[in-house]
Short mmCIF file of C-alpha atoms in Angstrom, two decimals:
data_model
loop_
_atom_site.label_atom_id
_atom_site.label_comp_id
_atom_site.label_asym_id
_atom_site.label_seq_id
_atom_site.Cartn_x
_atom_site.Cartn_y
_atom_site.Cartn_z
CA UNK U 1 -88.16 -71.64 70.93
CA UNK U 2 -85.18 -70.21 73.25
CA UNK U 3 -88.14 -71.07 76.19
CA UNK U 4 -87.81 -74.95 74.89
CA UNK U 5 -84.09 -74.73 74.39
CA UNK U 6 -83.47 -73.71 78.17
CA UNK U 7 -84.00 -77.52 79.29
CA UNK U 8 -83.50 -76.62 82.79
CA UNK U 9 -87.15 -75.78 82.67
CA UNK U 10 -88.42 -79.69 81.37
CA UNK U 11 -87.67 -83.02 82.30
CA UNK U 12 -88.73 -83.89 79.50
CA UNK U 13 -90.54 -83.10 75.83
CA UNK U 14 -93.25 -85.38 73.94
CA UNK U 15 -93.36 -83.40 70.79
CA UNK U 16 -96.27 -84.07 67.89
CA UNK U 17 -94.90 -81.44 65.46
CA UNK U 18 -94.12 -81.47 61.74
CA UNK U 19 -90.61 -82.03 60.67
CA UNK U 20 -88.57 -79.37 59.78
CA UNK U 21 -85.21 -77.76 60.03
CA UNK U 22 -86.27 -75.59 62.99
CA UNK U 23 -88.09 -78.39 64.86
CA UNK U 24 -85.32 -80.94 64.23
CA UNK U 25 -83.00 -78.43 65.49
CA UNK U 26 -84.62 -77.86 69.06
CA UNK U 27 -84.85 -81.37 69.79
CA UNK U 28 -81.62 -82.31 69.12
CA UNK U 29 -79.93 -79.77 71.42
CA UNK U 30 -82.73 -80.70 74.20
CA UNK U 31 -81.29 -84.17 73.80
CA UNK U 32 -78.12 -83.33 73.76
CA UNK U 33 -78.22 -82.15 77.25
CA UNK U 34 -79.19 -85.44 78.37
CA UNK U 35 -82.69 -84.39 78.28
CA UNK U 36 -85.67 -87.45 76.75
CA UNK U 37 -87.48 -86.51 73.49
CA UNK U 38 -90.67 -88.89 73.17
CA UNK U 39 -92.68 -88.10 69.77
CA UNK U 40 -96.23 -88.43 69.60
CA UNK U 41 -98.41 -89.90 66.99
CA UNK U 42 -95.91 -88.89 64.29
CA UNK U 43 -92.32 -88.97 64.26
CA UNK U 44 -89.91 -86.99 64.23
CA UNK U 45 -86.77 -89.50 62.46
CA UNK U 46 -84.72 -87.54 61.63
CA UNK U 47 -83.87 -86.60 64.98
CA UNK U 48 -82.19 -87.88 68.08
CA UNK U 49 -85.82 -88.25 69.89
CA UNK U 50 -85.18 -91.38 72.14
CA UNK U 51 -88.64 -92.91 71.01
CA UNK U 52 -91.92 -92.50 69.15
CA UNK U 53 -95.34 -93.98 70.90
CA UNK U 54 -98.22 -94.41 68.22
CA UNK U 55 -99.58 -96.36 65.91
CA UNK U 56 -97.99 -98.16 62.46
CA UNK U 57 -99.16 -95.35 60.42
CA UNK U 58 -98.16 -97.25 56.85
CA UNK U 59 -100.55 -99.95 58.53
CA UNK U 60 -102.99 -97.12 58.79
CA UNK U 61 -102.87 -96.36 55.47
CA UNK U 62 -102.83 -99.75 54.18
CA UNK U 63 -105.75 -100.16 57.13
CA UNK U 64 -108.03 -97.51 55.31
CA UNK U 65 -107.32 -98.49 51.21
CA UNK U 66 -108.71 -101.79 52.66
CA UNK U 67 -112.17 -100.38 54.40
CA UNK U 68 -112.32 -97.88 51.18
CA UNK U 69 -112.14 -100.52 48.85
CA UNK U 70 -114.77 -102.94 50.80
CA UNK U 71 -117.27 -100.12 50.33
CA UNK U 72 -116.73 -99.19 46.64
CA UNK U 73 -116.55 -103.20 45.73
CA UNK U 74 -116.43 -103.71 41.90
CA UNK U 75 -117.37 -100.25 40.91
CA UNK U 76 -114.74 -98.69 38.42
CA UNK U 77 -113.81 -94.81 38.96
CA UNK U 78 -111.12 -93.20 40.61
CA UNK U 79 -110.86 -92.48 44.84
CA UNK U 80 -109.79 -89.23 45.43
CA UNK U 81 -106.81 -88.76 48.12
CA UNK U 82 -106.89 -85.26 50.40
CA UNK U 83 -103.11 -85.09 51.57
CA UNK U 84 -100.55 -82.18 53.04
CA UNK U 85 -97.53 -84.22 54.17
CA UNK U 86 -96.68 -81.59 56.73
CA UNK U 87 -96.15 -84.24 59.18
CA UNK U 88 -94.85 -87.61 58.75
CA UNK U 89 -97.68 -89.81 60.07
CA UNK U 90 -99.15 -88.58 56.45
CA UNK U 91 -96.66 -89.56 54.53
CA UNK U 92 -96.70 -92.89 55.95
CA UNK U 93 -100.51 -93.17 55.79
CA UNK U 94 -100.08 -92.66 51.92
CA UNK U 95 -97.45 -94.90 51.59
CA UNK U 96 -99.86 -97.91 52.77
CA UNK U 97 -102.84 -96.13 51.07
CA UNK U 98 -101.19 -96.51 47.70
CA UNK U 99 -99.16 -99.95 48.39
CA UNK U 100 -102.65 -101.58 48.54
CA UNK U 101 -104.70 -99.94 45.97
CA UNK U 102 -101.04 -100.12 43.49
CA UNK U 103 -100.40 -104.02 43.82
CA UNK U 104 -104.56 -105.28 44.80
CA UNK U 105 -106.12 -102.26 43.09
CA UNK U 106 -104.93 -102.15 40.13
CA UNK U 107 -107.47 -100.54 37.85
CA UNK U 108 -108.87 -97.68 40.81
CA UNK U 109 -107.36 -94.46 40.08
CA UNK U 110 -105.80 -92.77 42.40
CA UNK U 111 -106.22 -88.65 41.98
CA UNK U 112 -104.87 -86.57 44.98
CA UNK U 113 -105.78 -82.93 45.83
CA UNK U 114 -103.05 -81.56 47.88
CA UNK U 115 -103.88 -78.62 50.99
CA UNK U 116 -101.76 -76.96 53.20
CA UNK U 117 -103.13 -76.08 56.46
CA UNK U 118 -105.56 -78.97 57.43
CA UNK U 119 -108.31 -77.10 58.22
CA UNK U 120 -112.05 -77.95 57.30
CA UNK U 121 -112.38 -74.69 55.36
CA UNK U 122 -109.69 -75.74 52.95
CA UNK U 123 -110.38 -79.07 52.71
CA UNK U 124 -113.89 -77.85 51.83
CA UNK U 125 -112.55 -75.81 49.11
CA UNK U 126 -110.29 -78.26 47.49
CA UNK U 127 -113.35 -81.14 47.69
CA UNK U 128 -116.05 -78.92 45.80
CA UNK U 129 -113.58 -77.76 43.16
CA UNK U 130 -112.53 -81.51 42.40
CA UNK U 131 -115.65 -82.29 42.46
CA UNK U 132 -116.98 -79.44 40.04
CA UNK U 133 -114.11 -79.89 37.74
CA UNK U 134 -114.24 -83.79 37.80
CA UNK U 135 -117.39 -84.91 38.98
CA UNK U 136 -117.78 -87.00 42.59
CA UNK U 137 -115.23 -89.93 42.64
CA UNK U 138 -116.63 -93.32 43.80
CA UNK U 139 -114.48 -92.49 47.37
CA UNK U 140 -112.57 -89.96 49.62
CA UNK U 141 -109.60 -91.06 51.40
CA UNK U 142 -108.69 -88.13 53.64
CA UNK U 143 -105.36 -88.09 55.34
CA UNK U 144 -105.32 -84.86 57.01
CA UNK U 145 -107.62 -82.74 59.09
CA UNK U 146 -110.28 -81.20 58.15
CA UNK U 147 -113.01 -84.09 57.57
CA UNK U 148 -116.02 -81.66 58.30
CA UNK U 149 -115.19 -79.40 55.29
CA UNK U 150 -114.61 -82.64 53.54
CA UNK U 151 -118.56 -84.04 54.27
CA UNK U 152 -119.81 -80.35 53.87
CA UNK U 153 -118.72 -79.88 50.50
CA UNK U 154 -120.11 -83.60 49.52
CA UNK U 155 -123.30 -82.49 50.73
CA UNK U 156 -123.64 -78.91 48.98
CA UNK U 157 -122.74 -80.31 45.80
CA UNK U 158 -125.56 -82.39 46.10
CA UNK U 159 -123.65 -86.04 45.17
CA UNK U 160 -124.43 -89.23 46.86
CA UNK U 161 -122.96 -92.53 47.24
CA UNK U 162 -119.30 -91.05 48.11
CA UNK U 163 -117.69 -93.20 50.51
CA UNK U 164 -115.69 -91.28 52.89
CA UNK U 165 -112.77 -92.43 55.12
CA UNK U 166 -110.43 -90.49 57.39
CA UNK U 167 -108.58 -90.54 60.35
CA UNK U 168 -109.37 -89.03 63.90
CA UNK U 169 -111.89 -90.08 66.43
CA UNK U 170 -113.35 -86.74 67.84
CA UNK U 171 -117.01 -85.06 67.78
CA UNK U 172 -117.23 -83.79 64.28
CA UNK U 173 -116.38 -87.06 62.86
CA UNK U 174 -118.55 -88.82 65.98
CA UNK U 175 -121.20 -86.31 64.49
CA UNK U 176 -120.37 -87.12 61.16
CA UNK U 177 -120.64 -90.98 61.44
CA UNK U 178 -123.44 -91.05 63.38
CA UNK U 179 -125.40 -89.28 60.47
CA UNK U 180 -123.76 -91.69 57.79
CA UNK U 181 -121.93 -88.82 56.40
CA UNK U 182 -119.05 -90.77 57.00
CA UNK U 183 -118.42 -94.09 56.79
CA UNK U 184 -115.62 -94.87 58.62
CA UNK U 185 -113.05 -93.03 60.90
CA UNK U 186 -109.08 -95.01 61.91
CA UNK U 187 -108.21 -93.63 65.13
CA UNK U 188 -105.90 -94.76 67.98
CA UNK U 189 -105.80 -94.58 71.82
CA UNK U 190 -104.68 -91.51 72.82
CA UNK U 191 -104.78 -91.80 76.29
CA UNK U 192 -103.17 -94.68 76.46
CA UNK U 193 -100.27 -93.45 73.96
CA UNK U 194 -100.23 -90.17 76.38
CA UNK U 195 -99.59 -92.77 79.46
CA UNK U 196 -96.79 -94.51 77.86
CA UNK U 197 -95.20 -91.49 76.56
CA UNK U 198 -94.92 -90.27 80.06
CA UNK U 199 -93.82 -93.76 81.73
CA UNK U 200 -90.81 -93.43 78.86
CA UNK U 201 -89.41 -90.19 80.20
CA UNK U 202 -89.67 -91.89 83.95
CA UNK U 203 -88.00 -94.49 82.61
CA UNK U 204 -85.45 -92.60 80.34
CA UNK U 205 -84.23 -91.41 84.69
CA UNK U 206 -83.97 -94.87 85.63
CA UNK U 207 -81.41 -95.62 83.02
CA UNK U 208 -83.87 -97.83 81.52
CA UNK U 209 -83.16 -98.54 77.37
CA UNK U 210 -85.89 -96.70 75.65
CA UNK U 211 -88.16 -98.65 72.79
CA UNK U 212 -90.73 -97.04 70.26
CA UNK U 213 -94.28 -98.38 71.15
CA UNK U 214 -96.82 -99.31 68.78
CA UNK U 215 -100.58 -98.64 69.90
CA UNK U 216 -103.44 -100.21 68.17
CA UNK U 217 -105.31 -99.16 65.05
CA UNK U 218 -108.78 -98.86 66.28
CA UNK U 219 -111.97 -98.75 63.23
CA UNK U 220 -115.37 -97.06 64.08
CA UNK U 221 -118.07 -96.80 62.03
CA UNK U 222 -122.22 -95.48 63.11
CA UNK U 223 -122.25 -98.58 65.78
CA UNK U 224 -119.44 -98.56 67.63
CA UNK U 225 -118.78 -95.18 68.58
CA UNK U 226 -117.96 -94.23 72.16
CA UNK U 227 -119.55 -91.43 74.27
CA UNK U 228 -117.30 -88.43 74.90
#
């Protein structure tokens, strides 16, 4: 923290950190020194960060309820929701999520089970009790991490015909798609988001006015996965 605070030592930050009291405090004093704050996939708004490069995570949201909903077509049963809300890309993705299902939806339920380190191991755990206590729910929306202890717990309680959607192109879900353990994953360009986070802070020096930037929401599924 006191490393960060000494801005002599940056040009610049591009943060991707949950919001809180601590975090909101470092990067307001880094910008108060006339230093540029560029978030990263999820924002930090309560802040004076000069922009946020990533996608329209309430789009996201809304993006998934929409692919979820496609798979489960007229079958009546609720969709279980895996969220944390640590960060605010999560909040927003449930926020769309629910908008959907709420005004399109109407007669899905909607049951959440709420973990709070977005890891596969506790995402495991909180699948295969709702599943025990509950029985398997006609889909899995997750919003966090974690979406190989999501798929392992489907398969060691032995239920099929889950669909499964989550967020984060990388090679356990590439792994888990490609054996239609998931159906599909949202993900966004990171590289690209990376690029334009860095041309901000160049431009933030050239006394250039500094705009958010919205990447696109990109949709794989089994066949159209890229090669890492």
């Amino acid at each position: 923290k006191n490393k960060i605070l000494n801005s002599n030592n940056y040009d610049g930050l591009i943060v991707i950190s949950t919001e809180n009291s601590d975090i909101n405090s470092i990067v307001n004093k880094f910008t108060s020194r006339n230093k540029p704050v560029i978030t990263l996939t999820t924002d930090l708004s309560r802040t004076n960060r000069q922009a946020y490069v990533g996608s329209d995570q309430v789009a996201a949201g809304s993006t998934a309820a929409k692919l979820l909903t496609s798979l489960i077509k007229n079958k009546k049963g609720p969709i279980l929701m895996i969220i944390s809300q640590p960060f605010i890309c999560q909040q927003e993705r449930e926020l769309g999520f629910k908008k959907i299902l709420r005004y399109d939806y109407p007669k899905i339920q909607i049951k959440e089970t709420i973990q709070t380190t977005d890891t596969s191991e506790e995402s495991y755990k909180h699948v295969k009790k709702y599943i025990k206590n509950n029985g398997p729910p006609l889909g899995i929306y997750n919003i966090t991490g974690g979406n190989l202890g999501v798929a392992n717990a489907i398969k060691d309680m032995k239920v099929n015909d889950i669909s499964f959607v989550g967020h984060e192109l990388n090679q356990n879900t590439l792994m888990l798609l490609n054996s239609d353990r998931m159906d599909y994953v949202i993900a966004h360009d990171v590289r690209y988001e990376l690029k334009k986070a860095v041309q901000l802070i160049e431009d933030f020096y050239k006394n250039e006015i500094l705009e958010n930037i919205t990447s696109n929401i990109m949709i794989f599924n089994k066949y159209n996965c890229p090669k890492f």
